[in-house]
Amino acid sequence: MSENRRVHFIPPRPVQREKRVGIYCRVSSNSMEQLKSLVNQVSALTRLTAVTPNWLLVDTYIDIASGKSGSKRKEFIRMLEDCQAKNIEIVMTKNISRFGRDTVEVLESLHKLREHGVRVIFEQEGLDTADTDSELMISIIESIAQAENESRSENIKWGYRRHAAQGTSKLYNRKCYGYENDEEGLLAIKKDEAKNVRLIFELYLRGLSIIGIKRELEKRRIKTPTGKEKWSKRTIDVMLSNEKYIGVVRLLHSSEHEEHYISENNHPAIISKEKFEAVQIEKKRSNVVKGEDGNRRKSRKYSSKKEGG
């Protein structure tokens, strides 16, 4: 062997232990559209886990639960328990809105997982708790959650407008006192309640005030829409102005909407248009009186007409 020959010892590379990964997915219902979304979530995250070196997918947690507080998320709880038991080291999820129902829950869950040394990756936002400072993560999550809530709110409003314009909104057939939904979900007259609706309109046109009508209904032991014995003046007042009793339904007609929709002859009428209009004229007249100085001002709303009953 030559004296100039050198031999260098190269130690073997340590075998890297595989990181145990769990996937968490959630959808809000078991509709076909939502289940398709669920399949897409699981597939995308499974592929991402498979192509990442030294990652081992050990479990998938799937919840079908709404984003409302109080809805049970058994799989989410099981995932947290597995993380606490050190069975999971990395949690993969599609986005922040799927991980938690609100910002507070997201931050609380992240805090728990951080205590157990668990890394959480939000695939859609490109967020990784291993690379992000705690305070920065909180700030990012809050801003993203706010943006998502605003976007979700706009989508819901758009959906309302679209269904209202197409005449397919279920709100057109939302029942009120005097009506029930038939087998097809359409409004149908409920005879016993409709009789009481007609009585209220008749009593008002006979000259009874709303307080007078209240007393008469209670005297006859007619129950309120919620089954109570004592009637609210507000309930009677609203009923006397409810266009639904003439077969008309208006949607999105509050001041915050630029347009609104009206469905005439939407369902069978309980009150004739003539009688309804007569009540509205009388209500306007009764709610405005002339003072001694000649100025018009509001009178006492529920007692401006003569008492009766």
GROMACS .gro file of N, CA and C in nm, residues 15 59 62 70 84 94 99 119-120 127 131 135 142 164-165 192 201 215 217 236 239 241 275 301 307:
model
   75
   15VAL      N    1  -3.122   0.673   0.906
   15VAL     CA    2  -3.253   0.649   0.842
   15VAL      C    3  -3.354   0.747   0.900
   59ASP      N    4  -5.412   0.801   0.896
   59ASP     CA    5  -5.557   0.804   0.921
   59ASP      C    6  -5.620   0.921   0.848
   62ILE      N    7  -6.309   1.229   0.881
   62ILE     CA    8  -6.412   1.290   0.796
   62ILE      C    9  -6.535   1.321   0.879
   70GLY      N   10  -7.228   2.410   1.794
   70GLY     CA   11  -7.317   2.311   1.855
   70GLY      C   12  -7.329   2.184   1.773
   84GLN      N   13  -5.292   1.417   2.061
   84GLN     CA   14  -5.250   1.421   2.201
   84GLN      C   15  -5.176   1.292   2.239
   94LYS      N   16  -5.788   2.099   0.398
   94LYS     CA   17  -5.802   2.178   0.275
   94LYS      C   18  -5.785   2.326   0.301
   99PHE      N   19  -6.145   2.347   0.869
   99PHE     CA   20  -6.080   2.305   0.993
   99PHE      C   21  -6.160   2.347   1.116
  119ARG      N   22  -4.789   1.969   1.379
  119ARG     CA   23  -4.781   2.066   1.270
  119ARG      C   24  -4.911   2.061   1.189
  120VAL      N   25  -4.967   2.176   1.156
  120VAL     CA   26  -5.092   2.181   1.079
  120VAL      C   27  -5.065   2.255   0.948
  127LEU      N   28  -5.060   2.770   0.415
  127LEU     CA   29  -5.012   2.802   0.550
  127LEU      C   30  -4.960   2.676   0.619
  131ASP      N   31  -4.377   2.688   0.984
  131ASP     CA   32  -4.299   2.797   0.922
  131ASP      C   33  -4.352   2.935   0.957
  135GLU      N   34  -4.807   3.479   1.630
  135GLU     CA   35  -4.886   3.602   1.618
  135GLU      C   36  -4.921   3.630   1.472
  142GLU      N   37  -5.727   3.529   1.106
  142GLU     CA   38  -5.838   3.621   1.130
  142GLU      C   39  -5.877   3.696   1.002
  164ALA      N   40  -8.517   3.384  -0.594
  164ALA     CA   41  -8.633   3.475  -0.591
  164ALA      C   42  -8.673   3.514  -0.732
  165ALA      N   43  -8.574   3.545  -0.817
  165ALA     CA   44  -8.602   3.585  -0.955
  165ALA      C   45  -8.661   3.470  -1.036
  192ASP      N   46 -10.930   2.627   1.033
  192ASP     CA   47 -10.961   2.679   1.167
  192ASP      C   48 -10.888   2.809   1.195
  201PHE      N   49 -10.986   4.073   1.088
  201PHE     CA   50 -11.010   4.178   0.988
  201PHE      C   51 -11.151   4.236   1.003
  215ARG      N   52 -10.878   4.185   2.329
  215ARG     CA   53 -10.971   4.146   2.435
  215ARG      C   54 -11.076   4.048   2.385
  217LEU      N   55 -11.056   3.838   2.126
  217LEU     CA   56 -10.996   3.707   2.098
  217LEU      C   57 -10.976   3.629   2.227
  236ILE      N   58 -10.124   4.112   1.629
  236ILE     CA   59 -10.247   4.150   1.560
  236ILE      C   60 -10.220   4.260   1.458
  239MET      N   61 -10.050   4.111   1.153
  239MET     CA   62 -10.145   4.031   1.076
  239MET      C   63 -10.233   4.119   0.988
  241SER      N   64 -10.157   4.379   0.842
  241SER     CA   65 -10.081   4.437   0.729
  241SER      C   66 -10.013   4.330   0.644
  275LYS      N   67 -11.120   4.420   0.101
  275LYS     CA   68 -11.124   4.428   0.248
  275LYS      C   69 -10.986   4.461   0.304
  301LYS      N   70 -10.093   5.422   1.882
  301LYS     CA   71 -10.117   5.327   1.775
  301LYS      C   72 -10.226   5.224   1.805
  307GLU      N   73 -11.299   5.158   2.165
  307GLU     CA   74 -11.285   5.027   2.229
  307GLU      C   75 -11.410   4.945   2.201
   0.00000   0.00000   0.00000
